[in-house]
């Protein structure tokens, strides 16, 4: 997704060119693109009968929001409180940082 957001619409071969060596095989990229398209993150338009140009259907922000929601749904039983609690308990975020975040949200 990052490459589509950065470089815009492109064909599979163009996508491959944006990878460092060793570049992934075209078939591998084609499979990944099809999966992202099935999930609604990419779409395509036909350039010729067998040539397609793919493009992002969602923004980075939409993608991140959906991914975060999926993780919280799966790992924390849809409980955002449990997710935040786990971050505090594992010291990934301090109580002070959490209080600062609350103040920021309340001021908006």
Tab-separated table of N, CA and C in Angstrom:
chain	number	residue	atom	x	y	z
A	1	UNK	N	0.828	-1.186	0.000
A	1	UNK	CA	0.000	0.000	0.000
A	1	UNK	C	0.876	1.256	0.000
A	2	UNK	N	1.957	1.196	0.745
A	2	UNK	CA	2.827	2.365	0.860
A	2	UNK	C	3.309	2.838	-0.511
A	3	UNK	N	3.653	1.911	-1.378
A	3	UNK	CA	4.136	2.281	-2.706
A	3	UNK	C	3.033	2.910	-3.555
A	4	UNK	N	1.806	2.436	-3.415
A	4	UNK	CA	0.708	3.047	-4.161
A	4	UNK	C	0.407	4.449	-3.642
A	5	UNK	N	0.508	4.664	-2.343
A	5	UNK	CA	0.297	6.014	-1.810
A	5	UNK	C	1.419	6.946	-2.252
A	6	UNK	N	2.635	6.434	-2.285
A	6	UNK	CA	3.793	7.258	-2.629
A	6	UNK	C	3.887	7.550	-4.125
A	7	UNK	N	3.726	6.520	-4.953
A	7	UNK	CA	3.970	6.658	-6.391
A	7	UNK	C	2.709	6.773	-7.241
A	8	UNK	N	1.548	6.529	-6.656
A	8	UNK	CA	0.301	6.648	-7.404
A	8	UNK	C	-0.022	5.403	-8.210
A	9	UNK	N	-0.998	5.516	-9.120
A	9	UNK	CA	-1.443	4.360	-9.905
A	9	UNK	C	-0.296	3.751	-10.715
A	10	UNK	N	-0.264	2.424	-10.755
A	10	UNK	CA	0.781	1.750	-11.538
A	10	UNK	C	0.414	0.300	-11.818
A	11	UNK	N	1.089	-0.235	-12.809
A	11	UNK	CA	0.942	-1.634	-13.179
A	11	UNK	C	1.846	-2.482	-12.279
A	12	UNK	N	1.676	-3.790	-12.327
A	12	UNK	CA	2.468	-4.696	-11.482
A	12	UNK	C	3.958	-4.555	-11.763
A	13	UNK	N	4.346	-4.485	-13.022
A	13	UNK	CA	5.783	-4.342	-13.365
A	13	UNK	C	6.350	-3.031	-12.838
A	14	UNK	N	5.552	-1.982	-12.871
A	14	UNK	CA	6.003	-0.700	-12.325
A	14	UNK	C	6.161	-0.805	-10.815
A	15	UNK	N	5.237	-1.497	-10.178
A	15	UNK	CA	5.336	-1.729	-8.738
A	15	UNK	C	6.627	-2.467	-8.421
A	16	UNK	N	6.927	-3.491	-9.181
A	16	UNK	CA	8.142	-4.288	-8.973
A	16	UNK	C	9.393	-3.405	-9.058
A	17	UNK	N	9.393	-2.450	-9.956
A	17	UNK	CA	10.555	-1.572	-10.143
A	17	UNK	C	10.837	-0.707	-8.918
A	18	UNK	N	9.855	-0.522	-8.060
A	18	UNK	CA	10.043	0.304	-6.860
A	18	UNK	C	10.618	-0.485	-5.685
A	19	UNK	N	10.939	-1.749	-5.883
A	19	UNK	CA	11.550	-2.574	-4.842
A	19	UNK	C	13.046	-2.656	-5.070
A	20	UNK	N	13.796	-2.735	-3.972
A	20	UNK	CA	15.236	-2.959	-4.060
A	20	UNK	C	15.496	-4.402	-4.470
A	21	UNK	N	16.702	-4.648	-4.922
A	21	UNK	CA	17.114	-6.015	-5.248
A	21	UNK	C	17.295	-6.798	-3.963
A	22	UNK	N	16.957	-8.029	-3.919
A	22	UNK	CA	16.289	-8.801	-4.961
A	22	UNK	C	14.801	-8.453	-4.980
A	23	UNK	N	14.320	-8.082	-6.139
A	23	UNK	CA	12.924	-7.693	-6.285
A	23	UNK	C	12.015	-8.911	-6.178
A	24	UNK	N	10.836	-8.729	-5.579
A	24	UNK	CA	9.877	-9.842	-5.529
A	24	UNK	C	9.423	-10.197	-6.942
A	25	UNK	N	9.077	-11.454	-7.138
A	25	UNK	CA	8.622	-11.927	-8.438
A	25	UNK	C	7.286	-11.281	-8.791
A	26	UNK	N	7.049	-11.082	-10.069
A	26	UNK	CA	5.809	-10.470	-10.543
A	26	UNK	C	4.592	-11.255	-10.053
A	27	UNK	N	4.665	-12.587	-10.055
A	27	UNK	CA	3.532	-13.394	-9.599
A	27	UNK	C	3.224	-13.147	-8.122
A	28	UNK	N	4.271	-12.976	-7.323
A	28	UNK	CA	4.096	-12.695	-5.890
A	28	UNK	C	3.375	-11.354	-5.712
A	29	UNK	N	3.851	-10.342	-6.436
A	29	UNK	CA	3.225	-9.024	-6.336
A	29	UNK	C	1.787	-9.054	-6.852
A	30	UNK	N	1.572	-9.788	-7.918
A	30	UNK	CA	0.224	-9.913	-8.469
A	30	UNK	C	-0.733	-10.513	-7.445
A	31	UNK	N	-0.275	-11.535	-6.736
A	31	UNK	CA	-1.096	-12.160	-5.700
A	31	UNK	C	-1.399	-11.171	-4.577
A	32	UNK	N	-0.385	-10.447	-4.124
A	32	UNK	CA	-0.587	-9.465	-3.057
A	32	UNK	C	-1.551	-8.362	-3.484
A	33	UNK	N	-1.402	-7.886	-4.707
A	33	UNK	CA	-2.279	-6.833	-5.218
A	33	UNK	C	-3.720	-7.343	-5.297
A	34	UNK	N	-3.906	-8.560	-5.746
A	34	UNK	CA	-5.257	-9.131	-5.831
A	34	UNK	C	-5.893	-9.249	-4.439
A	35	UNK	N	-5.101	-9.639	-3.451
A	35	UNK	CA	-5.610	-9.729	-2.080
A	35	UNK	C	-6.022	-8.343	-1.580
A	36	UNK	N	-5.178	-7.345	-1.810
A	36	UNK	CA	-5.505	-5.978	-1.384
A	36	UNK	C	-6.735	-5.451	-2.118
A	37	UNK	N	-6.890	-5.852	-3.369
A	37	UNK	CA	-8.073	-5.440	-4.126
A	37	UNK	C	-9.332	-6.123	-3.575
A	38	UNK	N	-9.235	-7.412	-3.261
A	38	UNK	CA	-10.376	-8.141	-2.693
A	38	UNK	C	-10.812	-7.547	-1.357
A	39	UNK	N	-9.855	-7.030	-0.593
A	39	UNK	CA	-10.167	-6.434	0.697
A	39	UNK	C	-10.659	-4.992	0.563
A	40	UNK	N	-10.642	-4.469	-0.663
A	40	UNK	CA	-11.156	-3.127	-0.902
A	40	UNK	C	-10.151	-2.013	-0.751
A	41	UNK	N	-8.868	-2.344	-0.609
A	41	UNK	CA	-7.851	-1.313	-0.438
A	41	UNK	C	-7.334	-0.776	-1.765
A	42	UNK	N	-7.355	-1.608	-2.804
A	42	UNK	CA	-6.931	-1.215	-4.145
A	42	UNK	C	-8.084	-1.431	-5.117
A	43	UNK	N	-7.991	-0.761	-6.254
A	43	UNK	CA	-8.909	-0.997	-7.364
A	43	UNK	C	-8.070	-0.932	-8.635
A	44	UNK	N	-8.679	-1.213	-9.769
A	44	UNK	CA	-7.927	-1.178	-11.021
A	44	UNK	C	-8.771	-0.647	-12.166
A	45	UNK	N	-8.052	-0.232	-13.203
A	45	UNK	CA	-8.707	0.091	-14.466
A	45	UNK	C	-7.941	-0.634	-15.562
A	46	UNK	N	-8.665	-1.092	-16.570
A	46	UNK	CA	-8.056	-1.826	-17.670
A	46	UNK	C	-7.425	-0.845	-18.648
A	47	UNK	N	-6.153	-1.079	-18.968
A	47	UNK	CA	-5.472	-0.278	-19.979
A	47	UNK	C	-5.604	-0.957	-21.339
A	48	UNK	N	-5.511	-2.289	-21.315
A	48	UNK	CA	-5.759	-3.126	-22.494
A	48	UNK	C	-6.482	-4.365	-21.970
A	49	UNK	N	-6.700	-5.325	-22.854
A	49	UNK	CA	-7.431	-6.536	-22.447
A	49	UNK	C	-6.721	-7.292	-21.333
A	50	UNK	N	-5.392	-7.255	-21.296
A	50	UNK	CA	-4.652	-8.021	-20.289
A	50	UNK	C	-3.742	-7.150	-19.423
A	51	UNK	N	-3.916	-5.865	-19.483
A	51	UNK	CA	-3.032	-4.954	-18.747
A	51	UNK	C	-3.866	-4.047	-17.840
A	52	UNK	N	-3.560	-4.079	-16.562
A	52	UNK	CA	-4.323	-3.311	-15.587
A	52	UNK	C	-3.427	-2.343	-14.828
A	53	UNK	N	-3.997	-1.217	-14.478
A	53	UNK	CA	-3.316	-0.245	-13.632
A	53	UNK	C	-4.069	-0.215	-12.308
A	54	UNK	N	-3.340	-0.410	-11.221
A	54	UNK	CA	-3.949	-0.467	-9.890
A	54	UNK	C	-3.731	0.858	-9.169
A	55	UNK	N	-4.664	1.189	-8.284
A	55	UNK	CA	-4.565	2.436	-7.524
A	55	UNK	C	-5.220	2.253	-6.158
A	56	UNK	N	-4.782	3.062	-5.206
A	56	UNK	CA	-5.298	2.995	-3.838
A	56	UNK	C	-6.728	3.507	-3.790
A	57	UNK	N	-7.587	2.789	-3.080
A	57	UNK	CA	-8.987	3.216	-2.871
A	57	UNK	C	-9.161	3.870	-1.514
A	58	UNK	N	-8.190	3.667	-0.618
A	58	UNK	CA	-8.279	4.225	0.728
A	58	UNK	C	-7.021	5.037	1.026
A	59	UNK	N	-7.166	6.009	1.881
A	59	UNK	CA	-6.027	6.824	2.302
A	59	UNK	C	-5.227	6.081	3.367
A	60	UNK	N	-4.053	6.592	3.653
A	60	UNK	CA	-3.235	6.016	4.738
A	60	UNK	C	-4.022	5.999	6.045
A	61	UNK	N	-4.710	7.119	6.321
A	61	UNK	CA	-5.441	7.248	7.581
A	61	UNK	C	-6.571	6.224	7.682
A	62	UNK	N	-7.308	6.053	6.591
A	62	UNK	CA	-8.390	5.056	6.580
A	62	UNK	C	-7.832	3.650	6.776
A	63	UNK	N	-6.717	3.381	6.126
A	63	UNK	CA	-6.081	2.065	6.221
A	63	UNK	C	-5.609	1.791	7.654
A	64	UNK	N	-4.941	2.782	8.236
A	64	UNK	CA	-4.462	2.617	9.616
A	64	UNK	C	-5.613	2.420	10.580
A	65	UNK	N	-6.668	3.207	10.425
A	65	UNK	CA	-7.827	3.090	11.306
A	65	UNK	C	-8.463	1.718	11.218
A	66	UNK	N	-8.614	1.207	10.016
A	66	UNK	CA	-9.188	-0.124	9.829
A	66	UNK	C	-8.302	-1.212	10.362
A	67	UNK	N	-6.999	-1.059	10.164
A	67	UNK	CA	-6.050	-2.061	10.661
A	67	UNK	C	-6.034	-2.086	12.179
A	68	UNK	N	-6.052	-0.915	12.796
A	68	UNK	CA	-6.062	-0.841	14.251
A	68	UNK	C	-7.333	-1.469	14.809
A	69	UNK	N	-8.454	-1.153	14.192
A	69	UNK	CA	-9.727	-1.726	14.650
A	69	UNK	C	-9.712	-3.243	14.536
A	70	UNK	N	-9.131	-3.761	13.455
A	70	UNK	CA	-9.065	-5.220	13.270
A	70	UNK	C	-8.199	-5.871	14.339
A	71	UNK	N	-7.088	-5.250	14.674
A	71	UNK	CA	-6.196	-5.791	15.713
A	71	UNK	C	-6.902	-5.780	17.068
A	72	UNK	N	-7.543	-4.679	17.393
A	72	UNK	CA	-8.237	-4.576	18.681
A	72	UNK	C	-9.398	-5.565	18.744
A	73	UNK	N	-10.125	-5.704	17.641
A	73	UNK	CA	-11.220	-6.686	17.598
A	73	UNK	C	-10.695	-8.088	17.857
A	74	UNK	N	-9.613	-8.429	17.181
A	74	UNK	CA	-9.091	-9.791	17.240
A	74	UNK	C	-8.367	-10.105	18.548
A	75	UNK	N	-7.513	-9.199	18.979
A	75	UNK	CA	-6.665	-9.475	20.149
A	75	UNK	C	-7.261	-9.052	21.484
A	76	UNK	N	-8.168	-8.073	21.450
A	76	UNK	CA	-8.682	-7.538	22.712
A	76	UNK	C	-10.199	-7.624	22.810
A	77	UNK	N	-10.796	-8.490	22.010
A	77	UNK	CA	-12.247	-8.680	22.086
A	77	UNK	C	-13.036	-7.406	21.895
A	78	UNK	N	-12.578	-6.554	20.983
A	78	UNK	CA	-13.221	-5.272	20.664
A	78	UNK	C	-13.196	-4.273	21.806
A	79	UNK	N	-12.331	-4.499	22.780
A	79	UNK	CA	-12.241	-3.597	23.925
A	79	UNK	C	-11.024	-2.680	23.777
A	80	UNK	N	-11.293	-1.415	23.466
A	80	UNK	CA	-10.222	-0.434	23.370
A	80	UNK	C	-9.597	-0.184	24.744
A	81	UNK	N	-10.402	-0.287	25.787
A	81	UNK	CA	-9.885	-0.129	27.146
A	81	UNK	C	-8.846	-1.204	27.449
A	82	UNK	N	-9.112	-2.428	27.056
A	82	UNK	CA	-8.155	-3.516	27.274
A	82	UNK	C	-6.865	-3.267	26.499
A	83	UNK	N	-6.991	-2.735	25.287
A	83	UNK	CA	-5.808	-2.447	24.481
A	83	UNK	C	-4.950	-1.367	25.141
A	84	UNK	N	-5.586	-0.297	25.599
A	84	UNK	CA	-4.853	0.786	26.266
A	84	UNK	C	-4.250	0.284	27.571
A	85	UNK	N	-5.003	-0.503	28.314
A	85	UNK	CA	-4.509	-1.073	29.564
A	85	UNK	C	-3.268	-1.932	29.316
A	86	UNK	N	-3.290	-2.716	28.241
A	86	UNK	CA	-2.137	-3.552	27.907
A	86	UNK	C	-0.916	-2.701	27.578
A	87	UNK	N	-1.123	-1.571	26.896
A	87	UNK	CA	-0.010	-0.673	26.583
A	87	UNK	C	0.592	-0.075	27.850
A	88	UNK	N	-0.261	0.315	28.788
A	88	UNK	CA	0.228	0.881	30.047
A	88	UNK	C	0.952	-0.189	30.859
A	89	UNK	N	0.362	-1.375	30.971
A	89	UNK	CA	0.970	-2.462	31.761
A	89	UNK	C	2.313	-2.896	31.195
A	90	UNK	N	2.443	-2.883	29.867
A	90	UNK	CA	3.717	-3.298	29.260
A	90	UNK	C	4.693	-2.132	29.128
A	91	UNK	N	4.296	-0.986	29.689
A	91	UNK	CA	5.120	0.225	29.724
A	91	UNK	C	5.464	0.756	28.335
A	92	UNK	N	4.572	0.523	27.361
A	92	UNK	CA	4.737	1.097	26.029
A	92	UNK	C	4.267	2.551	26.016
A	93	UNK	N	3.386	2.871	26.975
A	93	UNK	CA	2.937	4.240	27.178
A	93	UNK	C	2.832	4.445	28.689
A	94	UNK	N	3.327	5.573	29.139
A	94	UNK	CA	3.291	5.842	30.574
A	94	UNK	C	1.936	6.420	30.967
A	95	UNK	N	1.658	6.390	32.256
A	95	UNK	CA	0.421	6.972	32.765
A	95	UNK	C	0.414	8.468	32.465
A	96	UNK	N	1.576	9.105	32.590
A	96	UNK	CA	1.667	10.539	32.293
A	96	UNK	C	1.338	10.813	30.827
A	97	UNK	N	1.856	9.989	29.920
A	97	UNK	CA	1.558	10.160	28.494
A	97	UNK	C	0.068	9.949	28.236
A	98	UNK	N	-0.515	9.002	28.931
A	98	UNK	CA	-1.943	8.736	28.789
A	98	UNK	C	-2.764	9.938	29.269
A	99	UNK	N	-2.361	10.532	30.384
A	99	UNK	CA	-3.043	11.723	30.892
A	99	UNK	C	-2.913	12.879	29.898
A	100	UNK	N	-1.729	13.024	29.289
A	100	UNK	CA	-1.502	14.074	28.297
A	100	UNK	C	-2.406	13.859	27.075
A	101	UNK	N	-2.526	12.624	26.654
A	101	UNK	CA	-3.397	12.295	25.530
A	101	UNK	C	-4.852	12.641	25.841
A	102	UNK	N	-5.286	12.335	27.048
A	102	UNK	CA	-6.657	12.651	27.470
A	102	UNK	C	-6.874	14.160	27.438
A	103	UNK	N	-5.887	14.923	27.940
A	103	UNK	CA	-6.015	16.390	27.922
A	103	UNK	C	-6.124	16.905	26.478
A	104	UNK	N	-5.324	16.352	25.571
A	104	UNK	CA	-5.371	16.764	24.171
A	104	UNK	C	-6.744	16.482	23.550
A	105	UNK	N	-7.272	15.308	23.815
A	105	UNK	CA	-8.560	14.919	23.255
A	105	UNK	C	-9.664	15.802	23.818
A	106	UNK	N	-9.612	16.075	25.107
A	106	UNK	CA	-10.637	16.913	25.741
A	106	UNK	C	-10.603	18.359	25.219
A	107	UNK	N	-9.421	18.834	24.850
A	107	UNK	CA	-9.312	20.221	24.371
A	107	UNK	C	-9.743	20.379	22.913
A	108	UNK	N	-9.945	19.296	22.215
A	108	UNK	CA	-10.343	19.383	20.794
A	108	UNK	C	-11.812	19.613	20.620
